[in-house]
Amino acid sequence: MLGPTLKGIHLVDDPYEKPYGEQHDVIWDGLGIFDYVIVPHYKSEHFESDAIEEVVQYLIENKIFFIALRDGEIIVIE
């Protein structure tokens, strides 16, 4: 996660689903390379798109800066 946190995304992807076993704790902090959370599949034809609306609401309510992307959109950093 290049943003500051995984919070919000937990509404779509269960952080407690641990493919590598129980010995690993959930790390909520991102790498902090970006100062915003990237929210994919916003208002798209993706099966998680409805749940992404909940993520956006969570981020707004918790004052977490984000950029929502529709499928096919990109962020260009120069």
Short mmCIF file of N, CA and C in Angstrom, two decimals, residues 9 13 15 18-19 22 31 34 36-38 40 47-48 50 55 62 65 67 70 72-73:
data_model
loop_
_atom_site.label_atom_id
_atom_site.label_comp_id
_atom_site.label_asym_id
_atom_site.label_seq_id
_atom_site.Cartn_x
_atom_site.Cartn_y
_atom_site.Cartn_z
N ILE A 9 -10.17 0.52 3.02
CA ILE A 9 -10.10 -0.63 2.12
C ILE A 9 -10.56 -1.90 2.83
N ASP A 13 -11.84 -5.54 1.27
CA ASP A 13 -10.93 -6.68 1.41
C ASP A 13 -10.69 -6.94 2.89
N PRO A 15 -9.10 -7.68 6.08
CA PRO A 15 -7.70 -7.74 6.52
C PRO A 15 -7.41 -8.92 7.43
N LYS A 18 -6.11 -14.21 6.32
CA LYS A 18 -4.65 -14.27 6.35
C LYS A 18 -4.13 -15.47 5.56
N PRO A 19 -3.75 -15.24 4.32
CA PRO A 19 -3.27 -16.35 3.50
C PRO A 19 -1.93 -16.91 3.96
N GLU A 22 -1.75 -17.35 10.79
CA GLU A 22 -2.12 -16.49 11.91
C GLU A 22 -0.94 -15.77 12.56
N LEU A 31 2.87 2.49 3.35
CA LEU A 31 4.25 2.95 3.21
C LEU A 31 4.37 4.47 3.26
N PHE A 34 2.61 8.01 -0.94
CA PHE A 34 1.61 9.01 -1.32
C PHE A 34 0.93 9.48 -0.05
N TYR A 36 -2.16 10.11 0.13
CA TYR A 36 -3.57 9.80 -0.09
C TYR A 36 -3.74 8.30 -0.33
N VAL A 37 -4.96 7.85 -0.09
CA VAL A 37 -5.34 6.46 -0.36
C VAL A 37 -5.88 6.40 -1.78
N ILE A 38 -5.46 5.42 -2.54
CA ILE A 38 -6.00 5.21 -3.88
C ILE A 38 -7.18 4.25 -3.76
N PRO A 40 -9.67 2.18 -5.93
CA PRO A 40 -9.94 1.70 -7.29
C PRO A 40 -11.40 1.30 -7.50
N PHE A 47 -17.25 -5.83 -9.90
CA PHE A 47 -18.15 -6.43 -8.92
C PHE A 47 -18.01 -5.80 -7.52
N GLU A 48 -16.91 -5.14 -7.23
CA GLU A 48 -16.72 -4.50 -5.92
C GLU A 48 -17.12 -3.02 -5.93
N ASP A 50 -19.94 -1.35 -5.83
CA ASP A 50 -20.91 -0.92 -4.83
C ASP A 50 -20.26 -0.79 -3.45
N VAL A 55 -16.47 2.57 1.04
CA VAL A 55 -15.09 2.97 1.32
C VAL A 55 -14.96 4.49 1.22
N ASN A 62 -13.94 9.98 8.03
CA ASN A 62 -12.75 9.91 8.87
C ASN A 62 -11.64 10.86 8.42
N PHE A 65 -7.59 11.60 3.28
CA PHE A 65 -7.47 12.09 1.91
C PHE A 65 -7.36 10.90 0.95
N ILE A 67 -7.98 9.51 -3.46
CA ILE A 67 -8.28 9.74 -4.87
C ILE A 67 -9.00 8.49 -5.36
N ARG A 70 -11.93 5.42 -11.47
CA ARG A 70 -12.78 4.48 -12.20
C ARG A 70 -11.88 3.52 -12.95
N GLY A 72 -9.90 1.96 -15.69
CA GLY A 72 -9.32 2.58 -16.88
C GLY A 72 -8.64 3.91 -16.60
N GLU A 73 -8.89 4.50 -15.43
CA GLU A 73 -8.22 5.75 -15.08
C GLU A 73 -6.87 5.46 -14.42
#
